[in-house]
CSV table of N, CA, C and O in Angstrom, one decimal:
chain,number,residue,atom,x,y,z
Z,885,MET,N,-1.2,-44.3,71.1
Z,885,MET,CA,-0.9,-43.4,70.0
Z,885,MET,C,-2.0,-42.4,69.8
Z,885,MET,O,-3.2,-42.8,69.8
Z,886,GLU,N,-1.7,-41.2,69.7
Z,886,GLU,CA,-2.7,-40.1,69.6
Z,886,GLU,C,-3.2,-40.0,68.1
Z,886,GLU,O,-2.4,-40.2,67.2
Z,887,ASP,N,-4.4,-39.6,68.0
Z,887,ASP,CA,-4.9,-39.3,66.7
Z,887,ASP,C,-4.3,-37.9,66.3
Z,887,ASP,O,-4.3,-37.0,67.1
Z,888,SER,N,-3.9,-37.8,65.1
Z,888,SER,CA,-3.4,-36.5,64.6
Z,888,SER,C,-4.0,-36.2,63.3
Z,888,SER,O,-4.6,-37.0,62.6
Z,889,GLU,N,-4.0,-34.9,63.1
Z,889,GLU,CA,-4.6,-34.4,61.9
Z,889,GLU,C,-3.7,-34.8,60.7
Z,889,GLU,O,-2.5,-34.8,60.8
Z,890,PRO,N,-4.3,-35.0,59.5
Z,890,PRO,CA,-3.5,-35.3,58.3
Z,890,PRO,C,-2.6,-34.2,58.0
Z,890,PRO,O,-2.9,-33.0,58.2
Z,891,LEU,N,-1.5,-34.5,57.4
Z,891,LEU,CA,-0.5,-33.4,57.0
Z,891,LEU,C,-1.2,-32.6,55.8
Z,891,LEU,O,-1.8,-33.2,54.9
Z,892,ALA,N,-1.0,-31.4,55.9
Z,892,ALA,CA,-1.5,-30.5,54.8
Z,892,ALA,C,-0.6,-30.7,53.6
Z,892,ALA,O,0.6,-30.7,53.7
Z,893,VAL,N,-1.3,-30.8,52.5
Z,893,VAL,CA,-0.5,-30.9,51.2
Z,893,VAL,C,-0.3,-29.5,50.7
Z,893,VAL,O,-1.3,-28.7,50.5
Z,894,PRO,N,1.0,-29.1,50.4
Z,894,PRO,CA,1.2,-27.8,49.9
Z,894,PRO,C,0.5,-27.5,48.6
Z,894,PRO,O,0.4,-28.4,47.8
Z,895,GLU,N,0.0,-26.3,48.4
Z,895,GLU,CA,-0.6,-25.9,47.2
Z,895,GLU,C,0.4,-25.9,46.1
Z,895,GLU,O,1.5,-25.5,46.3
Z,896,ARG,N,0.0,-26.3,44.9
Z,896,ARG,CA,0.9,-26.3,43.7
Z,896,ARG,C,0.4,-25.2,42.8
Z,896,ARG,O,-0.8,-25.2,42.4
Z,897,GLN,N,1.3,-24.3,42.4
Z,897,GLN,CA,1.1,-23.3,41.5
Z,897,GLN,C,2.0,-23.4,40.3
Z,897,GLN,O,3.2,-23.8,40.5
Z,898,THR,N,1.6,-23.1,39.1
Z,898,THR,CA,2.4,-23.1,38.0
Z,898,THR,C,2.4,-21.8,37.2
Z,898,THR,O,1.4,-21.1,37.2
Z,899,VAL,N,3.4,-21.6,36.4
Z,899,VAL,CA,3.5,-20.5,35.4
Z,899,VAL,C,3.9,-21.1,34.1
Z,899,VAL,O,4.8,-21.9,34.0
Z,900,SER,N,3.1,-20.8,33.1
Z,900,SER,CA,3.4,-21.3,31.8
Z,900,SER,C,4.1,-20.3,30.9
Z,900,SER,O,3.9,-19.1,31.1
Z,901,SER,N,5.0,-20.8,30.0
Z,901,SER,CA,5.7,-19.9,29.1
Z,901,SER,C,4.8,-19.5,27.9
Z,901,SER,O,5.0,-18.6,27.2
Z,902,GLY,N,3.7,-20.4,27.7
Z,902,GLY,CA,2.8,-20.1,26.6
Z,902,GLY,C,3.3,-20.8,25.3
Z,902,GLY,O,2.6,-20.6,24.3
Z,903,THR,N,4.4,-21.5,25.3
Z,903,THR,CA,4.9,-22.1,24.1
Z,903,THR,C,4.3,-23.4,23.8
Z,903,THR,O,3.8,-24.1,24.8
Z,904,ALA,N,4.3,-23.8,22.6
Z,904,ALA,CA,3.7,-25.1,22.2
Z,904,ALA,C,4.5,-26.3,22.8
Z,904,ALA,O,4.0,-27.4,23.1
Z,905,TRP,N,5.8,-26.0,23.1
Z,905,TRP,CA,6.7,-27.1,23.7
Z,905,TRP,C,6.1,-27.6,25.0
Z,905,TRP,O,6.2,-28.8,25.3
Z,906,GLU,N,5.5,-26.8,25.8
Z,906,GLU,CA,5.0,-27.2,27.1
Z,906,GLU,C,4.0,-28.3,27.0
Z,906,GLU,O,4.0,-29.3,27.6
Z,907,ALA,N,3.0,-28.1,26.1
Z,907,ALA,CA,1.9,-29.1,25.9
Z,907,ALA,C,2.5,-30.3,25.2
Z,907,ALA,O,2.2,-31.4,25.6
Z,908,LYS,N,3.3,-30.1,24.3
Z,908,LYS,CA,3.9,-31.2,23.5
Z,908,LYS,C,4.8,-32.1,24.4
Z,908,LYS,O,4.7,-33.4,24.3
Z,909,TYR,N,5.6,-31.5,25.2
Z,909,TYR,CA,6.5,-32.3,26.0
Z,909,TYR,C,6.1,-32.5,27.5
Z,909,TYR,O,6.8,-33.1,28.3
Z,910,GLY,N,5.0,-31.9,27.9
Z,910,GLY,CA,4.4,-32.2,29.2
Z,910,GLY,C,5.2,-31.5,30.4
Z,910,GLY,O,5.5,-32.2,31.3
Z,911,TYR,N,5.4,-30.2,30.3
Z,911,TYR,CA,6.1,-29.5,31.4
Z,911,TYR,C,5.5,-28.1,31.4
Z,911,TYR,O,4.7,-27.7,30.6
Z,912,THR,N,6.0,-27.3,32.4
Z,912,THR,CA,5.6,-25.9,32.5
Z,912,THR,C,6.9,-25.1,32.9
Z,912,THR,O,7.9,-25.6,33.3
Z,913,ARG,N,6.8,-23.8,32.6
Z,913,ARG,CA,7.9,-22.9,32.9
Z,913,ARG,C,8.4,-23.0,34.3
Z,913,ARG,O,9.6,-23.2,34.6
Z,914,ALA,N,7.5,-22.9,35.3
Z,914,ALA,CA,7.9,-22.9,36.7
Z,914,ALA,C,6.8,-23.5,37.5
Z,914,ALA,O,5.6,-23.4,37.2
Z,915,VAL,N,7.2,-24.1,38.7
Z,915,VAL,CA,6.3,-24.8,39.6
Z,915,VAL,C,6.7,-24.3,41.0
Z,915,VAL,O,7.9,-24.3,41.4
Z,916,ARG,N,5.7,-23.9,41.8
Z,916,ARG,CA,5.9,-23.6,43.2
Z,916,ARG,C,5.0,-24.6,44.0
Z,916,ARG,O,3.8,-24.8,43.8
Z,917,VAL,N,5.7,-25.3,44.9
Z,917,VAL,CA,5.0,-26.1,45.9
Z,917,VAL,C,5.5,-25.7,47.3
Z,917,VAL,O,6.7,-25.8,47.6
Z,918,GLY,N,4.6,-25.1,48.1
Z,918,GLY,CA,5.0,-24.6,49.4
Z,918,GLY,C,6.1,-23.5,49.2
Z,918,GLY,O,5.8,-22.5,48.5
Z,919,ARG,N,7.2,-23.7,49.9
Z,919,ARG,CA,8.3,-22.6,49.8
Z,919,ARG,C,9.3,-22.9,48.7
Z,919,ARG,O,10.2,-22.1,48.6
Z,920,HIS,N,9.0,-23.9,47.9
Z,920,HIS,CA,10.0,-24.2,46.9
Z,920,HIS,C,9.5,-23.9,45.5
Z,920,HIS,O,8.4,-24.2,45.1
Z,921,VAL,N,10.4,-23.2,44.7
Z,921,VAL,CA,10.1,-22.9,43.3
Z,921,VAL,C,11.2,-23.5,42.4
Z,921,VAL,O,12.4,-23.4,42.7
Z,922,HIS,N,10.7,-24.1,41.4
Z,922,HIS,CA,11.6,-24.8,40.4
Z,922,HIS,C,11.3,-24.2,39.0
Z,922,HIS,O,10.2,-24.3,38.6
Z,923,VAL,N,12.3,-23.6,38.4
Z,923,VAL,CA,12.1,-23.0,37.0
Z,923,VAL,C,12.8,-24.0,36.1
Z,923,VAL,O,14.0,-24.3,36.2
Z,924,SER,N,12.0,-24.4,35.1
Z,924,SER,CA,12.5,-25.4,34.1
Z,924,SER,C,13.7,-24.8,33.3
Z,924,SER,O,13.9,-23.5,33.2
Z,925,GLY,N,14.4,-25.6,32.6
Z,925,GLY,CA,15.4,-25.2,31.6
Z,925,GLY,C,14.8,-24.1,30.7
Z,925,GLY,O,13.8,-24.3,30.1
Z,926,THR,N,15.5,-23.0,30.7
Z,926,THR,CA,15.0,-21.8,29.9
Z,926,THR,C,16.0,-21.4,28.9
Z,926,THR,O,17.2,-21.3,29.2
Z,927,THR,N,15.5,-21.2,27.7
Z,927,THR,CA,16.3,-20.7,26.6
Z,927,THR,C,16.0,-19.3,26.2
Z,927,THR,O,14.9,-18.8,26.6
Z,928,ALA,N,16.8,-18.7,25.3
Z,928,ALA,CA,16.6,-17.3,24.9
Z,928,ALA,C,15.7,-17.3,23.7
Z,928,ALA,O,16.2,-17.0,22.6
Z,929,THR,N,14.4,-17.4,23.9
Z,929,THR,CA,13.4,-17.2,22.8
Z,929,THR,C,12.4,-16.2,23.3
Z,929,THR,O,12.1,-16.0,24.4
Z,930,ASP,N,11.9,-15.5,22.3
Z,930,ASP,CA,10.8,-14.5,22.5
Z,930,ASP,C,9.5,-15.2,22.5
Z,930,ASP,O,9.3,-16.4,22.3
Z,931,SER,N,8.4,-14.4,22.6
Z,931,SER,CA,7.0,-14.9,22.6
Z,931,SER,C,6.6,-15.6,21.3
Z,931,SER,O,5.7,-16.3,21.3
Z,932,ARG,N,7.3,-15.3,20.2
Z,932,ARG,CA,7.0,-15.9,19.0
Z,932,ARG,C,7.9,-17.2,18.7
Z,932,ARG,O,7.8,-17.9,17.7
Z,933,GLY,N,8.7,-17.5,19.7
Z,933,GLY,CA,9.6,-18.7,19.6
Z,933,GLY,C,10.9,-18.4,18.8
Z,933,GLY,O,11.7,-19.3,18.5
Z,934,GLU,N,11.2,-17.1,18.5
Z,934,GLU,CA,12.4,-16.7,17.8
Z,934,GLU,C,13.5,-16.6,18.8
Z,934,GLU,O,13.4,-16.1,19.9
Z,935,ILE,N,14.7,-16.9,18.4
Z,935,ILE,CA,15.9,-16.8,19.2
Z,935,ILE,C,16.3,-15.4,19.4
Z,935,ILE,O,16.4,-14.6,18.5
Z,936,VAL,N,16.6,-15.0,20.7
Z,936,VAL,CA,17.1,-13.7,21.0
Z,936,VAL,C,18.6,-13.8,21.2
Z,936,VAL,O,19.1,-14.7,21.9
Z,937,GLY,N,19.3,-13.0,20.6
Z,937,GLY,CA,20.8,-13.0,20.7
Z,937,GLY,C,21.5,-14.1,20.0
Z,937,GLY,O,22.5,-14.6,20.5
Z,938,GLU,N,21.0,-14.4,18.8
Z,938,GLU,CA,21.6,-15.5,18.1
Z,938,GLU,C,23.1,-15.3,17.9
Z,938,GLU,O,23.5,-14.2,17.5
Z,939,GLY,N,23.9,-16.3,18.2
Z,939,GLY,CA,25.4,-16.2,18.1
Z,939,GLY,C,26.0,-15.5,19.3
Z,939,GLY,O,27.3,-15.4,19.3
Z,940,ASP,N,25.3,-15.0,20.2
Z,940,ASP,CA,25.9,-14.2,21.4
Z,940,ASP,C,25.4,-14.9,22.7
Z,940,ASP,O,24.3,-14.6,23.2
Z,941,ALA,N,26.3,-15.7,23.3
Z,941,ALA,CA,25.9,-16.5,24.5
Z,941,ALA,C,25.6,-15.5,25.7
Z,941,ALA,O,24.7,-15.8,26.5
Z,942,HIS,N,26.3,-14.4,25.8
Z,942,HIS,CA,26.1,-13.5,26.9
Z,942,HIS,C,24.7,-12.9,26.8
Z,942,HIS,O,24.0,-12.8,27.7
Z,943,GLU,N,24.4,-12.4,25.6
Z,943,GLU,CA,23.0,-11.8,25.4
Z,943,GLU,C,21.9,-12.9,25.6
Z,943,GLU,O,20.9,-12.6,26.2
Z,944,GLN,N,22.2,-14.1,25.2
Z,944,GLN,CA,21.2,-15.1,25.4
Z,944,GLN,C,21.0,-15.4,26.9
Z,944,GLN,O,19.8,-15.5,27.4
Z,945,ALA,N,22.1,-15.4,27.7
Z,945,ALA,CA,22.0,-15.7,29.1
Z,945,ALA,C,21.2,-14.5,29.8
Z,945,ALA,O,20.4,-14.7,30.6
Z,946,GLN,N,21.5,-13.3,29.4
Z,946,GLN,CA,20.8,-12.1,29.9
Z,946,GLN,C,19.3,-12.2,29.7
Z,946,GLN,O,18.5,-11.9,30.6
Z,947,HIS,N,19.0,-12.6,28.5
Z,947,HIS,CA,17.5,-12.7,28.2
Z,947,HIS,C,16.9,-13.8,29.0
Z,947,HIS,O,15.8,-13.7,29.5
Z,948,ILE,N,17.6,-14.9,29.2
Z,948,ILE,CA,17.1,-16.0,30.0
Z,948,ILE,C,16.9,-15.6,31.4
Z,948,ILE,O,15.8,-15.9,32.0
Z,949,PHE,N,17.8,-14.8,32.0
Z,949,PHE,CA,17.6,-14.3,33.3
Z,949,PHE,C,16.4,-13.4,33.4
Z,949,PHE,O,15.7,-13.4,34.5
Z,950,THR,N,16.1,-12.7,32.4
Z,950,THR,CA,14.8,-11.9,32.4
Z,950,THR,C,13.6,-12.7,32.4
Z,950,THR,O,12.7,-12.5,33.2
Z,951,ILE,N,13.6,-13.8,31.6
Z,951,ILE,CA,12.5,-14.7,31.6
Z,951,ILE,C,12.3,-15.4,33.0
Z,951,ILE,O,11.2,-15.5,33.6
Z,952,ILE,N,13.4,-15.9,33.6
Z,952,ILE,CA,13.4,-16.5,34.9
Z,952,ILE,C,12.9,-15.6,36.0
Z,952,ILE,O,12.1,-16.0,36.8
Z,953,THR,N,13.4,-14.3,35.9
Z,953,THR,CA,13.0,-13.3,36.9
Z,953,THR,C,11.4,-13.2,36.9
Z,953,THR,O,10.8,-13.1,37.9
Z,954,GLU,N,10.9,-13.1,35.7
Z,954,GLU,CA,9.4,-12.9,35.5
Z,954,GLU,C,8.7,-14.1,36.1
Z,954,GLU,O,7.7,-14.0,36.7
Z,955,ALA,N,9.2,-15.3,35.8
Z,955,ALA,CA,8.5,-16.5,36.3
Z,955,ALA,C,8.6,-16.6,37.8
Z,955,ALA,O,7.6,-16.9,38.5
Z,956,LEU,N,9.7,-16.3,38.4
Z,956,LEU,CA,9.8,-16.3,39.8
Z,956,LEU,C,8.9,-15.3,40.5
Z,956,LEU,O,8.2,-15.6,41.4
Z,957,GLN,N,8.8,-14.1,39.9
Z,957,GLN,CA,7.9,-13.0,40.4
Z,957,GLN,C,6.4,-13.5,40.4
Z,957,GLN,O,5.7,-13.2,41.3
Z,958,LYS,N,6.0,-14.2,39.3
Z,958,LYS,CA,4.7,-14.6,39.2
Z,958,LYS,C,4.3,-15.6,40.3
Z,958,LYS,O,3.1,-15.9,40.6
Z,959,LEU,N,5.3,-16.3,40.9
Z,959,LEU,CA,5.1,-17.3,41.9
Z,959,LEU,C,5.5,-16.7,43.3
Z,959,LEU,O,5.7,-17.5,44.2
Z,960,GLY,N,5.6,-15.4,43.4
Z,960,GLY,CA,5.9,-14.8,44.7
Z,960,GLY,C,7.3,-14.9,45.2
Z,960,GLY,O,7.6,-14.8,46.4
Z,961,SER,N,8.3,-15.1,44.2
Z,961,SER,CA,9.7,-15.3,44.5
Z,961,SER,C,10.5,-14.2,43.8
Z,961,SER,O,10.0,-13.4,43.1
Z,962,SER,N,11.8,-14.3,44.0
Z,962,SER,CA,12.7,-13.4,43.3
Z,962,SER,C,14.1,-14.0,43.1
Z,962,SER,O,14.3,-15.1,43.7
Z,963,LEU,N,15.0,-13.4,42.4
Z,963,LEU,CA,16.3,-13.9,42.3
Z,963,LEU,C,17.0,-14.1,43.6
Z,963,LEU,O,17.9,-14.9,43.7
Z,964,THR,N,16.7,-13.2,44.6
Z,964,THR,CA,17.4,-13.3,45.9
Z,964,THR,C,17.0,-14.6,46.6
Z,964,THR,O,17.7,-15.0,47.6
Z,965,ASP,N,16.0,-15.3,46.2
Z,965,ASP,CA,15.5,-16.6,46.8
Z,965,ASP,C,16.2,-17.8,46.1
Z,965,ASP,O,16.0,-18.9,46.5
Z,966,VAL,N,16.9,-17.5,45.0
Z,966,VAL,CA,17.6,-18.7,44.2
Z,966,VAL,C,18.7,-19.3,45.1
Z,966,VAL,O,19.6,-18.6,45.6
Z,967,VAL,N,18.6,-20.6,45.2
Z,967,VAL,CA,19.6,-21.4,45.9
Z,967,VAL,C,20.5,-22.2,45.0
Z,967,VAL,O,21.5,-22.7,45.4
Z,968,ARG,N,20.0,-22.5,43.8
Z,968,ARG,CA,20.8,-23.3,42.9
Z,968,ARG,C,20.5,-23.0,41.4
Z,968,ARG,O,19.4,-22.7,41.1
Z,969,THR,N,21.6,-23.0,40.6
Z,969,THR,CA,21.4,-22.8,39.2
Z,969,THR,C,22.1,-23.9,38.5
Z,969,THR,O,23.1,-24.4,39.0
Z,970,ARG,N,21.6,-24.3,37.3
Z,970,ARG,CA,22.2,-25.3,36.5
Z,970,ARG,C,22.2,-24.7,35.1
Z,970,ARG,O,21.2,-24.2,34.5
Z,971,THR,N,23.4,-24.6,34.5
Z,971,THR,CA,23.6,-24.0,33.2
Z,971,THR,C,24.2,-25.0,32.2
Z,971,THR,O,25.2,-25.7,32.5
Z,972,TYR,N,23.5,-25.1,31.0
Z,972,TYR,CA,24.0,-26.0,30.0
Z,972,TYR,C,24.4,-25.1,28.8
Z,972,TYR,O,23.7,-24.3,28.3
Z,973,VAL,N,25.7,-25.3,28.4
Z,973,VAL,CA,26.3,-24.5,27.4
Z,973,VAL,C,26.8,-25.3,26.2
Z,973,VAL,O,27.5,-26.3,26.4
Z,974,VAL,N,26.5,-24.8,25.0
Z,974,VAL,CA,27.0,-25.4,23.8
Z,974,VAL,C,28.4,-24.8,23.6
Z,974,VAL,O,28.6,-23.5,23.6
Z,975,ASP,N,29.4,-25.6,23.5
Z,975,ASP,CA,30.8,-25.1,23.3
Z,975,ASP,C,31.3,-24.3,24.5
Z,975,ASP,O,31.4,-23.1,24.4
Z,976,ILE,N,31.6,-25.0,25.6
Z,976,ILE,CA,31.9,-24.3,26.8
Z,976,ILE,C,33.2,-23.5,26.7
Z,976,ILE,O,33.4,-22.4,27.4
Z,977,LEU,N,34.1,-23.9,25.9
Z,977,LEU,CA,35.4,-23.1,25.7
Z,977,LEU,C,35.1,-21.8,25.1
Z,977,LEU,O,35.7,-20.7,25.4
Z,978,ALA,N,34.2,-21.7,24.1
Z,978,ALA,CA,33.9,-20.5,23.4
Z,978,ALA,C,32.9,-19.6,24.2
Z,978,ALA,O,32.9,-18.4,24.1
Z,979,ASN,N,31.9,-20.3,24.9
Z,979,ASN,CA,30.8,-19.6,25.5
Z,979,ASN,C,30.7,-19.6,27.0
Z,979,ASN,O,30.0,-18.8,27.6
Z,980,GLY,N,31.5,-20.5,27.7
Z,980,GLY,CA,31.4,-20.6,29.1
Z,980,GLY,C,31.6,-19.3,29.9
Z,980,GLY,O,30.9,-18.9,30.8
Z,981,ASP,N,32.7,-18.6,29.5
Z,981,ASP,CA,33.0,-17.3,30.2
Z,981,ASP,C,32.0,-16.3,30.0
Z,981,ASP,O,31.6,-15.5,30.9
Z,982,LYS,N,31.4,-16.2,28.8
Z,982,LYS,CA,30.4,-15.2,28.4
Z,982,LYS,C,29.1,-15.5,29.3
Z,982,LYS,O,28.5,-14.6,29.8
Z,983,VAL,N,28.7,-16.8,29.4
Z,983,VAL,CA,27.6,-17.1,30.2
Z,983,VAL,C,27.9,-16.9,31.7
Z,983,VAL,O,27.0,-16.4,32.4
Z,984,GLY,N,29.1,-17.3,32.1
Z,984,GLY,CA,29.5,-17.1,33.5
Z,984,GLY,C,29.4,-15.6,33.9
Z,984,GLY,O,29.0,-15.2,35.0
Z,985,LYS,N,29.8,-14.7,32.9
Z,985,LYS,CA,29.8,-13.3,33.2
Z,985,LYS,C,28.3,-12.8,33.4
Z,985,LYS,O,28.1,-12.1,34.4
Z,986,ALA,N,27.4,-13.3,32.6
Z,986,ALA,CA,26.0,-12.9,32.8
Z,986,ALA,C,25.5,-13.4,34.1
Z,986,ALA,O,24.7,-12.8,34.8
Z,987,HIS,N,25.9,-14.7,34.5
Z,987,HIS,CA,25.5,-15.3,35.7
Z,987,HIS,C,26.0,-14.4,36.9
Z,987,HIS,O,25.3,-14.1,37.8
Z,988,GLY,N,27.2,-14.0,36.8
Z,988,GLY,CA,27.8,-13.1,37.8
Z,988,GLY,C,27.2,-11.8,37.9
Z,988,GLY,O,27.0,-11.2,39.0
Z,989,GLU,N,26.7,-11.2,36.8
Z,989,GLU,CA,26.0,-9.9,36.9
Z,989,GLU,C,24.7,-10.0,37.7
Z,989,GLU,O,24.3,-9.1,38.4
Z,990,VAL,N,24.1,-11.2,37.6
Z,990,VAL,CA,22.8,-11.4,38.3
Z,990,VAL,C,23.0,-11.8,39.7
Z,990,VAL,O,22.3,-11.4,40.6
Z,991,PHE,N,24.0,-12.7,39.9
Z,991,PHE,CA,24.1,-13.4,41.2
Z,991,PHE,C,25.3,-13.0,42.0
Z,991,PHE,O,25.6,-13.7,43.0
Z,992,LYS,N,26.0,-12.0,41.7
Z,992,LYS,CA,27.3,-11.7,42.4
Z,992,LYS,C,27.1,-11.5,43.9
Z,992,LYS,O,28.0,-11.9,44.7
Z,993,ASP,N,26.0,-11.0,44.4
Z,993,ASP,CA,25.7,-10.8,45.8
Z,993,ASP,C,24.9,-11.9,46.4
Z,993,ASP,O,24.8,-12.1,47.6
Z,994,ILE,N,24.3,-12.8,45.5
Z,994,ILE,CA,23.3,-13.8,46.0
Z,994,ILE,C,24.1,-15.1,46.2
Z,994,ILE,O,23.9,-15.8,47.2
Z,995,ARG,N,25.0,-15.4,45.2
Z,995,ARG,CA,25.9,-16.6,45.3
Z,995,ARG,C,25.2,-17.9,45.5
Z,995,ARG,O,25.5,-18.6,46.5
Z,996,PRO,N,24.3,-18.3,44.6
Z,996,PRO,CA,23.7,-19.7,44.8
Z,996,PRO,C,24.7,-20.8,44.4
Z,996,PRO,O,25.7,-20.5,43.8
Z,997,ALA,N,24.4,-22.0,44.8
Z,997,ALA,CA,25.2,-23.1,44.4
Z,997,ALA,C,24.9,-23.2,42.8
Z,997,ALA,O,23.8,-22.9,42.4
Z,998,ALA,N,26.0,-23.5,42.1
Z,998,ALA,CA,25.9,-23.4,40.6
Z,998,ALA,C,26.6,-24.5,39.9
Z,998,ALA,O,27.7,-24.9,40.4
Z,999,THR,N,26.1,-24.9,38.8
Z,999,THR,CA,26.7,-25.9,38.0
Z,999,THR,C,26.7,-25.4,36.5
Z,999,THR,O,25.7,-24.9,36.1
Z,1000,MET,N,27.8,-25.6,35.8
Z,1000,MET,CA,27.8,-25.3,34.4
Z,1000,MET,C,28.4,-26.5,33.7
Z,1000,MET,O,29.5,-27.0,34.0
Z,1001,VAL,N,27.7,-27.1,32.7
Z,1001,VAL,CA,28.2,-28.2,31.9
Z,1001,VAL,C,28.0,-27.9,30.5
Z,1001,VAL,O,27.2,-27.2,30.0
Z,1002,GLU,N,28.9,-28.6,29.7
Z,1002,GLU,CA,28.8,-28.5,28.2
Z,1002,GLU,C,27.9,-29.6,27.7
Z,1002,GLU,O,27.9,-30.7,28.2
Z,1003,VAL,N,27.1,-29.2,26.7
Z,1003,VAL,CA,26.2,-30.1,26.0
Z,1003,VAL,C,26.5,-30.0,24.5
Z,1003,VAL,O,27.0,-29.0,24.1
Z,1004,SER,N,26.1,-31.0,23.8
Z,1004,SER,CA,26.4,-31.0,22.4
Z,1004,SER,C,25.4,-30.2,21.6
Z,1004,SER,O,25.7,-29.8,20.5
Z,1005,GLY,N,24.2,-30.0,22.2
Z,1005,GLY,CA,23.2,-29.2,21.5
Z,1005,GLY,C,22.0,-29.0,22.4
Z,1005,GLY,O,21.9,-29.7,23.4
Z,1006,LEU,N,21.2,-28.0,22.0
Z,1006,LEU,CA,20.0,-27.7,22.7
Z,1006,LEU,C,18.8,-28.0,21.8
Z,1006,LEU,O,18.9,-28.5,20.7
Z,1007,ILE,N,17.6,-27.6,22.3
Z,1007,ILE,CA,16.3,-27.9,21.6
Z,1007,ILE,C,16.3,-27.4,20.1
Z,1007,ILE,O,15.6,-27.9,19.3
Z,1008,ALA,N,17.0,-26.3,19.9
Z,1008,ALA,CA,16.9,-25.7,18.5
Z,1008,ALA,C,18.3,-25.2,18.2
Z,1008,ALA,O,19.0,-24.7,19.0
Z,1009,PRO,N,18.7,-25.4,16.9
Z,1009,PRO,CA,20.0,-24.8,16.5
Z,1009,PRO,C,20.0,-23.3,16.7
Z,1009,PRO,O,19.0,-22.6,16.6
Z,1010,GLY,N,21.1,-22.8,17.1
Z,1010,GLY,CA,21.3,-21.4,17.4
Z,1010,GLY,C,21.2,-21.0,18.8
Z,1010,GLY,O,21.6,-20.0,19.3
Z,1011,LEU,N,20.6,-21.9,19.6
Z,1011,LEU,CA,20.6,-21.7,21.1
Z,1011,LEU,C,21.9,-22.2,21.7
Z,1011,LEU,O,22.4,-23.3,21.4
Z,1012,LEU,N,22.5,-21.3,22.4
Z,1012,LEU,CA,23.9,-21.6,23.0
Z,1012,LEU,C,23.9,-21.9,24.5
Z,1012,LEU,O,24.8,-22.4,25.0
Z,1013,VAL,N,22.8,-21.6,25.2
Z,1013,VAL,CA,22.7,-21.8,26.6
Z,1013,VAL,C,21.3,-22.0,27.1
Z,1013,VAL,O,20.3,-21.5,26.5
Z,1014,GLU,N,21.2,-22.9,28.1
Z,1014,GLU,CA,19.9,-23.1,28.8
Z,1014,GLU,C,20.2,-23.1,30.3
Z,1014,GLU,O,21.2,-23.7,30.7
Z,1015,ILE,N,19.3,-22.5,31.0
Z,1015,ILE,CA,19.5,-22.3,32.5
Z,1015,ILE,C,18.2,-22.7,33.2
Z,1015,ILE,O,17.1,-22.3,32.8
Z,1016,GLU,N,18.4,-23.4,34.3
Z,1016,GLU,CA,17.3,-23.7,35.2
Z,1016,GLU,C,17.7,-23.3,36.6
Z,1016,GLU,O,18.9,-23.2,36.9
Z,1017,VAL,N,16.7,-22.9,37.4
Z,1017,VAL,CA,17.0,-22.5,38.8
Z,1017,VAL,C,16.0,-23.1,39.8
Z,1017,VAL,O,14.9,-23.4,39.4
Z,1018,ASP,N,16.5,-23.2,41.0
Z,1018,ASP,CA,15.7,-23.6,42.2
Z,1018,ASP,C,15.7,-22.5,43.2
Z,1018,ASP,O,16.8,-22.0,43.5
Z,1019,ALA,N,14.6,-22.2,43.8
Z,1019,ALA,CA,14.5,-21.1,44.8
Z,1019,ALA,C,13.8,-21.6,46.0
Z,1019,ALA,O,12.9,-22.5,45.9
Z,1020,THR,N,14.1,-21.1,47.2
Z,1020,THR,CA,13.4,-21.4,48.4
Z,1020,THR,C,13.0,-20.1,49.0
Z,1020,THR,O,13.9,-19.3,49.3
Z,1021,LEU,N,11.8,-19.9,49.3
Z,1021,LEU,CA,11.3,-18.7,49.9
Z,1021,LEU,C,11.6,-18.8,51.4
Z,1021,LEU,O,11.6,-19.8,52.0
Z,1022,PRO,N,11.8,-17.6,52.0
Z,1022,PRO,CA,12.0,-17.6,53.5
Z,1022,PRO,C,10.8,-18.1,54.3
Z,1022,PRO,O,9.7,-18.1,53.8
């Protein structure tokens, strides 16, 4: 058996949202390890923690994709690298199509694997959708 060099451990990079929730619950907005980027469940809140688009699932989803885009860019990635999305929707009958439309606006040419499920509620009242994505860099 030949001696071989130890496997290199991929560098871990993170991007923080800056919210108190990260420290309190022990997570970060996004993590990149090697070629893989994972963006945590993201909701439609602004830098003060206020809900953006209250009562409007389409507007909330659009805002979420803006946040996700920024996180991906900070880790050297982009929406074109996204291979999977997971979407959690409060009241899928009322909001699923609105959220799906926003997803389609962003990913119509990228076409990642996608899941949308209904949940009974999210971290704060007024939030209608939460989205997470996984990306793989070329």
